[in-house]
Amino acid sequence: METDNWRRNKRVFFAVSVPQLTWLLIFFIIPLAAVFIISFSEKRGIIGHELVWDWKNYIRAIEPIYLSIFAKTLLTSTAVTVICLLVGYPVALAISFAPRWLKLALLFAVTVPFWINGLIRTYALIAVFRTRGILNFTLEWFWSIGASVLAWFGIEVGSYQDLQFLYTNVAATAGIVYVFIPFMILPLYAVMERFDKSYLEAALDLGAGHWRTFFTVLLPLTTPGIISGCIIVFVPSLGVFFIADLLGGTDSLLIGNVIERQFLGANNWPFGAALSFLLMYLTFAALILYSIVNKKSKKIGGVDV
């Protein structure tokens, strides 16, 4: 019996869609349109603005100082995405090959951070990176062990000097990676869990080494998960601002910080709206790139790659 589709039941389809479309209209499209209109306004007084319908805010947004911040944001988001991929890929692979009881425990460990607000987790990193924090205490402990070993050979080394991790670009990048790495692991695991692992056994049985099997079989089969994870990490990391505020220094200013300060600090909503839309255009560019790469995928063993 032929299954009815939405074309045969248009009234049911639209009746079911009305709540979702209404929610989308009220909480997404209308606010987005309002911000777009505000971007063509001009600031008046302390908190006011007047609609003038000119491009002054967008022209100001592409000045060298802001373009450099956009460029730094792109580089930071790219670095975060690459680090998340390099760390998350082997983790997802290990989870997919783990026994069932261990697999559930590892997935639980990956998803536990979602139970805690990202702001609270970022504050917790301050205790790790500060001058007398967990990281410096750990390095000091290893330093003392190394110094004791060298002392047996008559080599004297000085005492450990605390390193400055907090309020640096390294701390800001590490904080963003820490918050977003679960979004890389889970899409990768979803793809690795469903692909047929007998392909790996077949490649090894036919004489392919482990590295050749990885690059010619495993990597192509998990490409959809790689692309999805990279997009899910890259796009939100473009606009994140609270992590750089808490962990980064004066050189860790990202475009999200500039937008936040325009809205909340300078009360310059028109300029902040223009910066927001330029950032949204970068997001659209990333999604278009994902669409182009995804369309070039081929079928291998019934799995999209």
Coordinates of C-alpha atoms in Angstrom, one line a residue:
M1 CA 0.0 0.0 0.0
E2 CA 1.4 3.4 -1.0
T3 CA 2.3 5.6 1.9
D4 CA 0.6 9.0 2.0
N5 CA 2.9 11.9 2.0
W6 CA 2.4 15.6 2.8
R7 CA 1.2 16.3 -0.8
R8 CA -1.8 14.1 -0.2
N9 CA -2.5 15.6 3.2
K10 CA -1.6 19.3 2.9
R11 CA -4.0 20.4 5.6
V12 CA -2.5 18.0 8.1
F13 CA 1.0 19.0 7.1
F14 CA 0.2 22.7 7.6
A15 CA -1.7 22.2 10.8
V16 CA 1.3 20.4 12.3
S17 CA 3.7 23.0 11.0
V18 CA 1.8 26.1 12.3
P19 CA 3.2 25.9 15.9
Q20 CA 6.8 25.5 14.7
L21 CA 6.4 28.2 12.0
T22 CA 4.8 30.6 14.6
W23 CA 7.6 30.0 17.1
L24 CA 10.2 30.5 14.3
L25 CA 8.5 33.7 13.2
I26 CA 8.1 35.3 16.7
F27 CA 11.5 34.3 18.2
F28 CA 13.8 34.3 15.2
I29 CA 12.6 36.0 12.0
I30 CA 11.0 39.1 13.6
P31 CA 14.0 39.7 16.0
L32 CA 16.4 39.2 13.2
A33 CA 14.6 41.6 11.0
A34 CA 14.5 44.1 13.8
V35 CA 18.3 43.9 14.3
F36 CA 18.8 44.2 10.5
I37 CA 16.7 47.4 10.4
I38 CA 18.6 48.8 13.5
S39 CA 21.9 48.2 11.6
F40 CA 20.8 51.0 9.2
S41 CA 20.2 53.4 12.1
E42 CA 22.4 56.0 13.7
K43 CA 23.0 56.4 17.4
R44 CA 21.3 59.4 19.1
G45 CA 22.1 60.4 22.6
I46 CA 23.0 57.8 25.2
I47 CA 20.7 55.0 24.5
G48 CA 18.6 56.1 21.5
H49 CA 19.0 55.6 17.7
E50 CA 17.3 57.0 14.6
L51 CA 16.6 55.1 11.4
V52 CA 18.6 56.8 8.6
W53 CA 18.9 54.0 6.0
D54 CA 22.6 54.4 5.2
W55 CA 25.6 52.2 5.1
K56 CA 27.7 54.1 7.6
N57 CA 27.8 51.3 10.2
Y58 CA 28.8 48.7 7.6
I59 CA 31.5 51.0 6.2
R60 CA 32.8 51.5 9.7
A61 CA 32.7 47.7 10.4
I62 CA 35.1 47.1 7.5
E63 CA 37.7 49.5 8.8
P64 CA 41.2 47.9 9.3
I65 CA 40.9 47.7 13.0
Y66 CA 37.7 45.7 12.9
L67 CA 38.8 43.6 9.9
S68 CA 41.9 42.6 11.9
I69 CA 39.6 41.4 14.7
F70 CA 37.5 39.5 12.2
A71 CA 40.6 37.9 10.9
K72 CA 41.8 37.0 14.4
T73 CA 38.4 35.5 15.1
L74 CA 38.5 33.4 12.0
L75 CA 42.0 32.2 12.8
T76 CA 41.1 31.4 16.4
S77 CA 37.9 29.5 15.4
T78 CA 39.9 27.6 12.8
A79 CA 42.6 26.7 15.4
V80 CA 39.9 25.6 17.8
T81 CA 38.2 23.4 15.1
V82 CA 41.5 21.8 14.1
I83 CA 42.4 21.1 17.8
C84 CA 39.0 19.7 18.5
L85 CA 39.3 17.4 15.4
L86 CA 42.7 16.2 16.3
V87 CA 41.7 15.4 19.9
G88 CA 38.1 14.4 19.3
Y89 CA 38.8 11.9 16.4
P90 CA 40.8 9.4 18.3
V91 CA 38.5 9.7 21.3
A92 CA 35.4 9.0 19.1
L93 CA 37.2 6.1 17.5
A94 CA 38.1 4.6 20.8
I95 CA 34.5 4.9 22.1
S96 CA 33.2 3.2 18.9
F97 CA 35.5 0.2 19.4
A98 CA 35.1 0.0 23.2
P99 CA 33.0 -2.8 24.8
R100 CA 29.4 -1.9 25.4
W101 CA 29.7 -1.2 29.2
L102 CA 32.8 0.9 28.6
K103 CA 31.2 2.7 25.6
L104 CA 28.3 3.8 27.8
A105 CA 30.6 5.1 30.5
L106 CA 32.7 7.0 28.0
L107 CA 29.7 8.5 26.3
F108 CA 28.4 9.5 29.7
A109 CA 31.7 11.2 30.4
V110 CA 31.5 13.1 27.1
T111 CA 28.0 14.3 27.7
V112 CA 28.4 15.2 31.4
P113 CA 29.7 18.7 30.6
F114 CA 26.3 19.5 28.9
W115 CA 24.8 19.3 32.4
I116 CA 26.8 22.3 33.6
N117 CA 26.5 25.8 32.2
G118 CA 29.4 26.8 30.0
L119 CA 30.0 29.9 32.0
I120 CA 30.5 27.9 35.2
R121 CA 32.9 25.5 33.4
T122 CA 34.9 28.5 32.1
Y123 CA 35.1 29.9 35.7
A124 CA 36.4 26.5 36.7
L125 CA 39.3 26.9 34.2
I126 CA 40.5 30.0 36.1
A127 CA 41.4 27.7 38.9
V128 CA 43.4 25.6 36.4
F129 CA 45.3 28.4 34.6
R130 CA 45.9 31.0 37.4
T131 CA 49.4 31.6 38.7
R132 CA 49.1 29.3 41.7
G133 CA 46.6 27.1 40.0
I134 CA 46.3 23.4 39.3
L135 CA 48.4 23.5 36.1
N136 CA 51.3 25.3 37.7
F137 CA 51.1 23.0 40.8
T138 CA 51.3 20.0 38.5
L139 CA 54.3 21.4 36.5
E140 CA 56.0 22.3 39.8
W141 CA 55.5 18.7 41.0
F142 CA 57.1 17.2 37.9
W143 CA 59.9 19.8 38.1
S144 CA 60.7 18.8 41.6
I145 CA 60.8 15.1 40.6
G146 CA 63.1 15.9 37.7
A147 CA 65.3 18.1 39.9
S148 CA 65.6 15.2 42.4
V149 CA 66.7 12.8 39.7
L150 CA 69.2 15.2 38.3
A151 CA 70.6 15.9 41.9
W152 CA 71.6 12.2 42.0
F153 CA 73.9 12.9 39.1
G154 CA 75.3 16.1 40.7
I155 CA 73.3 18.4 38.4
E156 CA 71.6 21.3 40.3
V157 CA 68.7 23.1 38.8
G158 CA 66.9 26.1 40.1
S159 CA 63.4 26.2 41.7
Y160 CA 60.3 26.2 39.6
Q161 CA 59.0 29.6 38.5
D162 CA 55.3 29.9 38.0
L163 CA 54.3 30.3 34.3
Q164 CA 51.7 32.8 33.2
F165 CA 48.8 30.9 31.5
L166 CA 45.8 32.9 32.6
Y167 CA 44.8 36.0 30.5
T168 CA 46.7 34.8 27.4
N169 CA 45.6 33.7 23.9
V170 CA 46.6 30.2 24.9
A171 CA 44.2 30.1 27.8
A172 CA 41.3 31.6 25.7
T173 CA 41.8 29.1 22.9
A174 CA 42.1 26.2 25.4
G175 CA 38.9 27.4 27.1
I176 CA 37.0 27.5 23.8
V177 CA 38.3 24.0 22.9
Y178 CA 37.2 22.7 26.3
V179 CA 33.7 24.0 25.9
F180 CA 33.1 22.9 22.3
I181 CA 35.0 19.6 22.0
P182 CA 31.9 17.4 22.9
F183 CA 30.3 18.9 19.7
M184 CA 33.1 17.4 17.7
I185 CA 33.2 14.0 19.4
L186 CA 29.5 13.2 19.2
P187 CA 29.0 13.6 15.4
L188 CA 32.2 11.6 14.8
Y189 CA 31.0 8.9 17.1
A190 CA 27.6 8.7 15.4
V191 CA 29.2 8.1 12.0
M192 CA 31.8 5.7 13.3
E193 CA 29.3 3.6 15.2
R194 CA 27.1 2.9 12.2
F195 CA 29.7 2.2 9.5
D196 CA 30.6 -1.4 8.7
K197 CA 33.9 -2.2 10.5
S198 CA 34.4 -5.3 8.4
Y199 CA 35.8 -2.9 5.8
L200 CA 38.8 -2.4 8.1
E201 CA 39.3 -6.1 8.6
A202 CA 39.1 -6.7 4.8
A203 CA 41.7 -4.0 4.1
L204 CA 44.0 -5.5 6.7
D205 CA 43.5 -9.0 5.4
L206 CA 44.4 -7.8 1.9
G207 CA 47.7 -6.6 3.1
A208 CA 47.1 -2.9 3.8
G209 CA 48.9 -1.5 6.7
H210 CA 47.2 0.3 9.6
W211 CA 48.1 3.8 8.3
R212 CA 47.0 2.9 4.7
T213 CA 43.7 1.4 6.1
F214 CA 43.2 4.6 8.1
F215 CA 43.7 7.0 5.1
T216 CA 42.0 5.0 2.4
V217 CA 39.1 3.3 4.3
L218 CA 38.4 4.8 7.7
L219 CA 39.0 8.5 7.0
P220 CA 36.8 8.6 3.8
L221 CA 34.0 6.7 5.6
T222 CA 34.0 9.1 8.5
T223 CA 34.1 12.3 6.3
P224 CA 30.5 13.2 7.0
G225 CA 31.1 13.2 10.7
I226 CA 34.3 15.2 10.3
I227 CA 32.5 17.8 8.2
S228 CA 29.5 18.0 10.6
G229 CA 31.7 18.2 13.7
C230 CA 33.8 21.0 12.1
I231 CA 30.8 23.0 11.2
I232 CA 29.1 22.6 14.6
V233 CA 32.3 23.7 16.4
F234 CA 33.5 26.4 13.9
V235 CA 30.2 28.3 13.6
P236 CA 29.4 28.9 17.3
S237 CA 33.0 29.6 18.1
L238 CA 32.9 32.6 15.8
G239 CA 30.5 34.4 18.1
V240 CA 31.7 33.3 21.6
F241 CA 32.7 36.1 23.8
F242 CA 32.5 35.2 27.5
I243 CA 35.4 32.7 27.4
A244 CA 37.8 35.3 25.9
D245 CA 36.6 37.8 28.5
L246 CA 37.3 35.5 31.4
L247 CA 40.5 33.7 30.3
G248 CA 42.0 35.9 27.6
G249 CA 44.0 39.1 28.0
T250 CA 44.0 42.4 26.2
D251 CA 45.3 40.6 23.0
S252 CA 42.4 38.0 23.1
L253 CA 39.7 40.4 21.8
L254 CA 37.4 38.5 19.4
I255 CA 34.6 39.9 17.3
G256 CA 32.0 38.5 19.8
N257 CA 33.6 40.7 22.5
V258 CA 33.3 43.8 20.3
I259 CA 29.6 43.1 19.5
E260 CA 28.8 42.5 23.2
R261 CA 30.5 45.7 24.2
Q262 CA 28.7 47.7 21.5
F263 CA 25.3 46.5 22.8
L264 CA 25.9 46.5 26.5
G265 CA 28.8 48.9 27.1
A266 CA 28.7 51.6 24.5
N267 CA 24.9 51.3 23.9
N268 CA 25.7 51.6 20.2
W269 CA 23.1 49.2 18.9
P270 CA 23.3 50.2 15.2
F271 CA 27.0 49.5 15.0
G272 CA 26.7 46.3 17.0
A273 CA 23.9 45.1 14.7
A274 CA 26.1 45.8 11.6
L275 CA 28.9 43.8 13.1
S276 CA 26.5 41.0 14.0
F277 CA 25.3 40.7 10.4
L278 CA 28.8 40.7 9.0
L279 CA 29.5 37.8 11.4
M280 CA 26.3 36.1 10.3
Y281 CA 27.5 36.4 6.7
L282 CA 30.7 34.6 7.7
T283 CA 28.6 31.9 9.2
F284 CA 26.6 31.6 6.0
A285 CA 29.8 31.3 4.0
A286 CA 30.9 28.3 6.3
L287 CA 27.5 26.6 5.8
I288 CA 27.7 27.2 2.0
L289 CA 31.2 25.6 2.0
Y290 CA 29.8 22.6 3.9
S291 CA 27.0 22.3 1.4
I292 CA 29.4 22.3 -1.5
V293 CA 31.7 19.7 0.1
N294 CA 28.7 17.6 1.0
K295 CA 27.3 17.6 -2.5
K296 CA 30.6 16.1 -3.8
S297 CA 30.3 13.1 -1.5
K298 CA 30.0 9.7 -3.0
K299 CA 28.4 6.4 -1.9
I300 CA 30.9 3.9 -0.5
G301 CA 29.4 0.8 1.0
G302 CA 26.1 2.5 1.6
V303 CA 27.6 5.2 3.6
D304 CA 27.8 8.9 2.5
V305 CA 31.4 10.1 2.3

